[in-house]
PDB file of C-alpha atoms and ligand atoms in Angstrom:
ATOM      1  CA  MET A 292      87.135 278.632  68.709  1.00  0.00           C
ATOM      2  CA  GLU A 293      88.896 275.869  66.753  1.00  0.00           C
ATOM      3  CA  LYS A 294      92.682 277.694  67.687  1.00  0.00           C
ATOM      4  CA  VAL A 295      91.654 277.660  71.641  1.00  0.00           C
ATOM      5  CA  PHE A 296      90.243 273.318  70.789  1.00  0.00           C
ATOM      6  CA  ASP A 297      93.400 272.537  68.962  1.00  0.00           C
ATOM      7  CA  ALA A 298      95.893 274.236  71.398  1.00  0.00           C
ATOM      8  CA  LEU A 299      94.013 271.687  74.297  1.00  0.00           C
ATOM      9  CA  ILE A 300      94.013 269.242  71.813  1.00  0.00           C
ATOM     10  CA  ASP A 301      97.634 269.297  70.441  1.00  0.00           C
ATOM     11  CA  SER A 302      97.941 269.367  74.994  1.00  0.00           C
ATOM     12  CA  PHE A 303      96.205 266.504  75.298  1.00  0.00           C
ATOM     13  CA  ILE A 304      98.145 265.114  72.049  1.00  0.00           C
ATOM     14  CA  GLU A 305     101.296 265.561  73.681  1.00  0.00           C
ATOM     15  CA  ASN A 306     101.317 265.047  77.576  1.00  0.00           C
ATOM     16  CA  LYS A 307      97.818 262.663  78.356  1.00  0.00           C
ATOM     17  CA  ILE A 308      96.091 265.854  80.188  1.00  0.00           C
ATOM     18  CA  GLY A 309      95.354 268.590  77.998  1.00  0.00           C
ATOM     19  CA  ILE A 310      95.327 271.685  78.947  1.00  0.00           C
ATOM     20  CA  SER A 311      93.945 275.142  78.620  1.00  0.00           C
ATOM     21  CA  GLU A 312      95.224 278.125  80.644  1.00  0.00           C
ATOM     22  CA  PHE A 313      92.289 280.739  78.156  1.00  0.00           C
ATOM     23  CA  PHE A 314      89.690 278.547  77.274  1.00  0.00           C
ATOM     24  CA  LEU A 315      86.753 280.023  78.267  1.00  0.00           C
ATOM     25  CA  SER A 316      86.090 283.750  78.268  1.00  0.00           C
ATOM     26  CA  LYS A 317      86.310 285.859  80.986  1.00  0.00           C
ATOM     27  CA  LYS A 318      83.259 287.122  80.592  1.00  0.00           C
ATOM     28  CA  LEU A 319      81.092 283.919  80.612  1.00  0.00           C
ATOM     29  CA  SER A 320      83.730 282.367  83.306  1.00  0.00           C
ATOM     30  CA  ARG A 321      81.957 284.670  85.431  1.00  0.00           C
ATOM     31  CA  GLU A 322      78.127 284.475  84.048  1.00  0.00           C
ATOM     32  CA  LEU A 323      78.254 281.144  84.622  1.00  0.00           C
ATOM     33  CA  SER A 324      79.831 280.915  88.377  1.00  0.00           C
ATOM     34  CA  ALA A 325      77.388 283.544  89.367  1.00  0.00           C
ATOM     35  CA  ASN A 326      74.944 280.805  87.475  1.00  0.00           C
ATOM     36  CA  LEU A 327      76.414 278.252  89.971  1.00  0.00           C
ATOM     37  CA  LEU A 328      76.189 280.145  93.085  1.00  0.00           C
ATOM     38  CA  THR A 329      72.754 280.779  92.219  1.00  0.00           C
ATOM     39  CA  HIS A 330      71.792 277.795  92.323  1.00  0.00           C
ATOM     40  CA  PHE A 331      73.564 277.178  95.435  1.00  0.00           C
ATOM     41  CA  ASN A 332      72.243 279.881  97.604  1.00  0.00           C
ATOM     42  CA  ASP A 333      69.272 278.152  95.517  1.00  0.00           C
ATOM     43  CA  GLY A 334      69.120 274.579  97.185  1.00  0.00           C
ATOM     44  CA  ASN A 335      69.940 273.099  94.267  1.00  0.00           C
ATOM     45  CA  LEU A 336      72.645 271.576  94.189  1.00  0.00           C
ATOM     46  CA  ALA A 337      72.269 268.045  95.174  1.00  0.00           C
ATOM     47  CA  LEU A 338      75.028 265.861  96.763  1.00  0.00           C
ATOM     48  CA  ALA A 339      77.199 264.190  94.177  1.00  0.00           C
ATOM     49  CA  GLY A 340      77.612 260.046  94.365  1.00  0.00           C
ATOM     50  CA  THR A 341      79.348 257.240  93.690  1.00  0.00           C
ATOM     51  CA  GLY A 342      79.288 254.829  90.581  1.00  0.00           C
ATOM     52  CA  THR A 343      75.977 254.145  89.505  1.00  0.00           C
ATOM     53  CA  SER A 344      74.170 254.303  92.748  1.00  0.00           C
ATOM     54  CA  ALA A 345      74.657 257.378  95.116  1.00  0.00           C
ATOM     55  CA  LYS A 346      75.483 255.657  97.267  1.00  0.00           C
ATOM     56  CA  ILE A 347      76.091 258.885 100.007  1.00  0.00           C
ATOM     57  CA  ASN A 348      78.642 257.364 103.226  1.00  0.00           C
ATOM     58  CA  SER A 349      79.035 260.798 104.673  1.00  0.00           C
ATOM     59  CA  SER A 350      81.180 259.440 107.738  1.00  0.00           C
ATOM     60  CA  ASN A 351      83.938 258.669 105.082  1.00  0.00           C
ATOM     61  CA  PRO A 352      83.292 260.062 102.044  1.00  0.00           C
ATOM     62  CA  ILE A 353      84.547 259.340  98.796  1.00  0.00           C
ATOM     63  CA  ARG A 354      83.227 262.341  97.133  1.00  0.00           C
ATOM     64  CA  GLY A 355      82.094 265.769  99.346  1.00  0.00           C
ATOM     65  CA  ASP A 356      80.809 267.854  96.593  1.00  0.00           C
ATOM     66  CA  LYS A 357      77.560 269.414  95.498  1.00  0.00           C
ATOM     67  CA  ILE A 358      76.285 269.419  92.077  1.00  0.00           C
ATOM     68  CA  TYR A 359      73.701 270.451  89.555  1.00  0.00           C
ATOM     69  CA  TRP A 360      73.338 269.002  86.214  1.00  0.00           C
ATOM     70  CA  LEU A 361      73.349 271.325  83.709  1.00  0.00           C
ATOM     71  CA  ASP A 362      70.226 271.180  80.892  1.00  0.00           C
ATOM     72  CA  ARG A 363      69.210 273.227  78.001  1.00  0.00           C
ATOM     73  CA  SER A 364      65.050 273.541  79.072  1.00  0.00           C
ATOM     74  CA  HIS A 365      66.545 275.984  82.311  1.00  0.00           C
ATOM     75  CA  ASP A 366      66.346 277.846  78.496  1.00  0.00           C
ATOM     76  CA  ASN A 367      69.938 280.035  80.711  1.00  0.00           C
ATOM     77  CA  GLU A 368      71.664 282.308  77.730  1.00  0.00           C
ATOM     78  CA  SER A 369      74.756 281.803  79.499  1.00  0.00           C
ATOM     79  CA  GLU A 370      74.590 277.437  79.786  1.00  0.00           C
ATOM     80  CA  ASN A 371      73.317 277.183  76.800  1.00  0.00           C
ATOM     81  CA  VAL A 372      76.589 279.693  74.725  1.00  0.00           C
ATOM     82  CA  PHE A 373      78.314 276.472  76.881  1.00  0.00           C
ATOM     83  CA  LEU A 374      76.718 273.892  75.982  1.00  0.00           C
ATOM     84  CA  GLY A 375      77.276 275.377  72.464  1.00  0.00           C
ATOM     85  CA  ILE A 376      80.504 276.211  72.329  1.00  0.00           C
ATOM     86  CA  MET A 377      80.358 271.939  74.353  1.00  0.00           C
ATOM     87  CA  ASP A 378      78.415 271.572  70.275  1.00  0.00           C
ATOM     88  CA  ALA A 379      80.981 272.534  68.426  1.00  0.00           C
ATOM     89  CA  MET A 380      84.243 271.649  70.759  1.00  0.00           C
ATOM     90  CA  VAL A 381      81.986 267.623  69.628  1.00  0.00           C
ATOM     91  CA  ILE A 382      82.013 267.863  66.159  1.00  0.00           C
ATOM     92  CA  TYR A 383      85.417 268.771  65.725  1.00  0.00           C
ATOM     93  CA  LEU A 384      87.381 266.509  67.866  1.00  0.00           C
ATOM     94  CA  ASN A 385      85.409 263.609  65.427  1.00  0.00           C
ATOM     95  CA  ARG A 386      86.052 265.509  62.141  1.00  0.00           C
ATOM     96  CA  THR A 387      90.273 266.339  63.389  1.00  0.00           C
ATOM     97  CA  CYS A 388      90.007 263.468  65.306  1.00  0.00           C
ATOM     98  CA  TYR A 389      88.139 260.908  64.339  1.00  0.00           C
ATOM     99  CA  THR A 390      86.670 260.425  68.362  1.00  0.00           C
ATOM    100  CA  GLY A 391      83.103 258.789  67.430  1.00  0.00           C
ATOM    101  CA  ILE A 392      81.607 261.038  70.413  1.00  0.00           C
ATOM    102  CA  THR A 393      77.436 261.562  70.005  1.00  0.00           C
ATOM    103  CA  ASP A 394      77.263 262.565  73.339  1.00  0.00           C
ATOM    104  CA  TYR A 395      77.830 264.795  76.825  1.00  0.00           C
ATOM    105  CA  GLU A 396      76.725 265.623  80.119  1.00  0.00           C
ATOM    106  CA  PHE A 397      78.094 267.978  82.140  1.00  0.00           C
ATOM    107  CA  HIS A 398      76.993 269.724  85.285  1.00  0.00           C
ATOM    108  CA  TYR A 399      77.853 272.722  88.059  1.00  0.00           C
ATOM    109  CA  THR A 400      80.093 271.537  90.777  1.00  0.00           C
ATOM    110  CA  LEU A 401      80.987 272.900  94.012  1.00  0.00           C
ATOM    111  CA  TYR A 402      83.470 271.769  97.009  1.00  0.00           C
ATOM    112  CA  GLU A 403      82.950 273.812 100.481  1.00  0.00           C
ATOM    113  CA  THR A 404      85.643 274.526 102.036  1.00  0.00           C
ATOM    114  CA  GLY A 405      87.459 271.574 103.814  1.00  0.00           C
ATOM    115  CA  THR A 406      85.377 268.780 100.206  1.00  0.00           C
ATOM    116  CA  TYR A 407      87.771 266.661  98.040  1.00  0.00           C
ATOM    117  CA  TYR A 408      87.047 263.710  96.373  1.00  0.00           C
ATOM    118  CA  LYS A 409      89.777 260.423  96.935  1.00  0.00           C
ATOM    119  CA  LYS A 410      92.234 259.367  93.981  1.00  0.00           C
ATOM    120  CA  HIS A 411      90.050 257.579  91.862  1.00  0.00           C
ATOM    121  CA  ILE A 412      89.034 257.083  87.825  1.00  0.00           C
ATOM    122  CA  ASP A 413      85.317 258.749  85.925  1.00  0.00           C
ATOM    123  CA  GLN A 414      84.759 254.987  84.048  1.00  0.00           C
ATOM    124  CA  PHE A 415      82.030 252.894  85.987  1.00  0.00           C
ATOM    125  CA  THR A 416      82.946 250.116  86.191  1.00  0.00           C
ATOM    126  CA  ASN A 417      79.584 248.990  84.868  1.00  0.00           C
ATOM    127  CA  ASN A 418      79.763 251.149  81.728  1.00  0.00           C
ATOM    128  CA  ASP A 419      81.924 252.785  79.930  1.00  0.00           C
ATOM    129  CA  ARG A 420      80.354 255.758  77.061  1.00  0.00           C
ATOM    130  CA  ARG A 421      82.725 257.901  79.349  1.00  0.00           C
ATOM    131  CA  LYS A 422      85.355 259.257  76.495  1.00  0.00           C
ATOM    132  CA  TYR A 423      87.132 261.997  78.151  1.00  0.00           C
ATOM    133  CA  SER A 424      86.730 264.460  80.963  1.00  0.00           C
ATOM    134  CA  VAL A 425      86.745 267.326  80.733  1.00  0.00           C
ATOM    135  CA  ILE A 426      87.030 270.331  83.286  1.00  0.00           C
ATOM    136  CA  PHE A 427      86.457 273.936  83.703  1.00  0.00           C
ATOM    137  CA  TYR A 428      87.802 275.993  87.112  1.00  0.00           C
ATOM    138  CA  LEU A 429      85.446 279.110  87.529  1.00  0.00           C
ATOM    139  CA  ASN A 430      86.978 280.404  90.481  1.00  0.00           C
ATOM    140  CA  GLU A 431      88.903 283.447  89.856  1.00  0.00           C
ATOM    141  CA  ASP A 432      91.936 285.101  92.433  1.00  0.00           C
ATOM    142  CA  TRP A 433      92.714 281.585  93.320  1.00  0.00           C
ATOM    143  CA  GLN A 434      96.310 281.201  95.066  1.00  0.00           C
ATOM    144  CA  THR A 435      98.376 278.366  95.691  1.00  0.00           C
ATOM    145  CA  VAL A 436      97.676 278.111  99.343  1.00  0.00           C
ATOM    146  CA  ASP A 437      93.184 278.016  98.460  1.00  0.00           C
ATOM    147  CA  GLY A 438      94.378 274.143  97.900  1.00  0.00           C
ATOM    148  CA  GLY A 439      91.839 272.362  95.455  1.00  0.00           C
ATOM    149  CA  GLU A 440      94.241 271.409  93.166  1.00  0.00           C
ATOM    150  CA  LEU A 441      93.574 268.812  90.656  1.00  0.00           C
ATOM    151  CA  SER A 442      96.356 266.072  91.503  1.00  0.00           C
ATOM    152  CA  LEU A 443      96.830 263.425  88.342  1.00  0.00           C
ATOM    153  CA  GLU A 444      98.769 259.938  87.305  1.00  0.00           C
ATOM    154  CA  ILE A 445     100.849 260.502  84.911  1.00  0.00           C
ATOM    155  CA  ASN A 446     103.574 258.038  83.790  1.00  0.00           C
ATOM    156  CA  HIS A 447     103.832 257.549  87.330  1.00  0.00           C
ATOM    157  CA  GLN A 448     104.559 261.002  87.533  1.00  0.00           C
ATOM    158  CA  THR A 449     102.138 263.400  90.143  1.00  0.00           C
ATOM    159  CA  VAL A 450     101.067 267.399  88.536  1.00  0.00           C
ATOM    160  CA  LYS A 451      99.012 269.622  90.049  1.00  0.00           C
ATOM    161  CA  ILE A 452      96.480 271.813  88.303  1.00  0.00           C
ATOM    162  CA  ASN A 453      95.119 275.195  89.609  1.00  0.00           C
ATOM    163  CA  PRO A 454      91.380 275.106  89.811  1.00  0.00           C
ATOM    164  CA  THR A 455      91.730 278.689  87.814  1.00  0.00           C
ATOM    165  CA  SER A 456      88.897 280.489  85.541  1.00  0.00           C
ATOM    166  CA  GLU A 457      89.410 280.417  81.932  1.00  0.00           C
ATOM    167  CA  LYS A 458      91.120 276.949  82.851  1.00  0.00           C
ATOM    168  CA  CYS A 459      90.046 274.096  81.045  1.00  0.00           C
ATOM    169  CA  VAL A 460      91.391 270.344  81.978  1.00  0.00           C
ATOM    170  CA  PHE A 461      90.604 267.843  78.922  1.00  0.00           C
ATOM    171  CA  PHE A 462      91.815 263.798  79.751  1.00  0.00           C
ATOM    172  CA  LYS A 463      90.929 260.030  78.817  1.00  0.00           C
ATOM    173  CA  SER A 464      87.968 259.318  81.406  1.00  0.00           C
ATOM    174  CA  ASN A 465      89.232 255.014  82.082  1.00  0.00           C
ATOM    175  CA  GLU A 466      92.665 256.062  81.893  1.00  0.00           C
ATOM    176  CA  ILE A 467      93.936 258.888  84.080  1.00  0.00           C
ATOM    177  CA  GLU A 468      93.765 258.573  87.965  1.00  0.00           C
ATOM    178  CA  HIS A 469      93.082 261.669  89.611  1.00  0.00           C
ATOM    179  CA  GLU A 470      92.086 263.821  92.446  1.00  0.00           C
ATOM    180  CA  VAL A 471      90.877 266.813  94.245  1.00  0.00           C
ATOM    181  CA  LEU A 472      92.729 267.691  97.431  1.00  0.00           C
ATOM    182  CA  VAL A 473      91.058 269.454 100.001  1.00  0.00           C
ATOM    183  CA  THR A 474      90.279 273.390  98.888  1.00  0.00           C
ATOM    184  CA  HIS A 475      90.082 276.055 101.813  1.00  0.00           C
ATOM    185  CA  LYS A 476      87.416 278.645 100.334  1.00  0.00           C
ATOM    186  CA  ASN A 477      84.950 276.932  97.785  1.00  0.00           C
ATOM    187  CA  ARG A 478      85.633 275.873  95.181  1.00  0.00           C
ATOM    188  CA  LEU A 479      83.834 275.932  91.672  1.00  0.00           C
ATOM    189  CA  SER A 480      84.572 274.079  88.647  1.00  0.00           C
ATOM    190  CA  ILE A 481      81.912 272.635  85.372  1.00  0.00           C
ATOM    191  CA  THR A 482      82.817 268.854  84.801  1.00  0.00           C
ATOM    192  CA  GLY A 483      81.416 266.701  82.723  1.00  0.00           C
ATOM    193  CA  TRP A 484      82.541 263.879  79.612  1.00  0.00           C
ATOM    194  CA  LEU A 485      81.615 262.934  75.950  1.00  0.00           C
ATOM    195  CA  LYS A 486      80.297 260.295  75.673  1.00  0.00           C
ATOM    196  CA  VAL A 487      79.863 257.175  73.107  1.00  0.00           C
TER     197      VAL A 487
HETATM  198  C1  OGA B 240      85.396 264.820  89.084  1.00  0.00           C
HETATM  199  C2  OGA B 240      86.593 265.639  89.330  1.00  0.00           C
HETATM  200  C3  OGA B 240      87.778 267.321  89.189  1.00  0.00           C
HETATM  201  C4  OGA B 240      88.151 268.612  88.475  1.00  0.00           C
HETATM  202  O1  OGA B 240      84.409 265.452  89.331  1.00  0.00           O
HETATM  203  O2  OGA B 240      84.906 263.243  88.434  1.00  0.00           O
HETATM  204  O3  OGA B 240      87.516 264.239  89.184  1.00  0.00           O
HETATM  205  O4  OGA B 240      89.286 268.772  89.257  1.00  0.00           O
HETATM  206  N1  OGA B 240      86.664 267.312  89.146  1.00  0.00           N
HETATM  207  O5  OGA B 240      87.095 269.367  90.128  1.00  0.00           O
HETATM  208 MN1   MN B 241      87.543 262.638  88.502  1.00  0.00          MN
END
């Protein structure tokens, strides 16, 4: 995976947003999206909150996604493969970029048709442990008309990213303002943070 990590880090250093089109294999992406759909169908996903208290205001929500935290205790093979890649990425980042990451957290995310996440940054006001945001998309055959782009502000320019499967996006959690535009299809991903 070191070549893949390097490509992501180089793109992050150059553009403030690391984008790797082919980070996860097609096989792993498919397995993870199947897991996510199973959890969705089993009713395991919960509406995500904002800030540290999970305040949900359904008349004017900031975000409409539903989430389910990954955990090794699930004993799920593909989930563990994914977390193993994250372990390797943390070791690689700490060794090559002195990032000092000591922890991470990842959740499956599903945005149902018509939902979005308004403009925000990923660091809580009372807790700055989240240093890097990392997102993996799990949507095969995603078309531009399906919407659901990740839209980020970099140097006063807007960059829009389609949530196509195998792709990884990486940026600093306290710096980059971003939003998820309204999706016209169910939109699947894994979202997480590397923490100190
Ligand atoms: C988030 C987020 C972006 C995306 O969950 O904080 O900004 O593209 N996700 O899913
Ligand atoms: Mn975010």
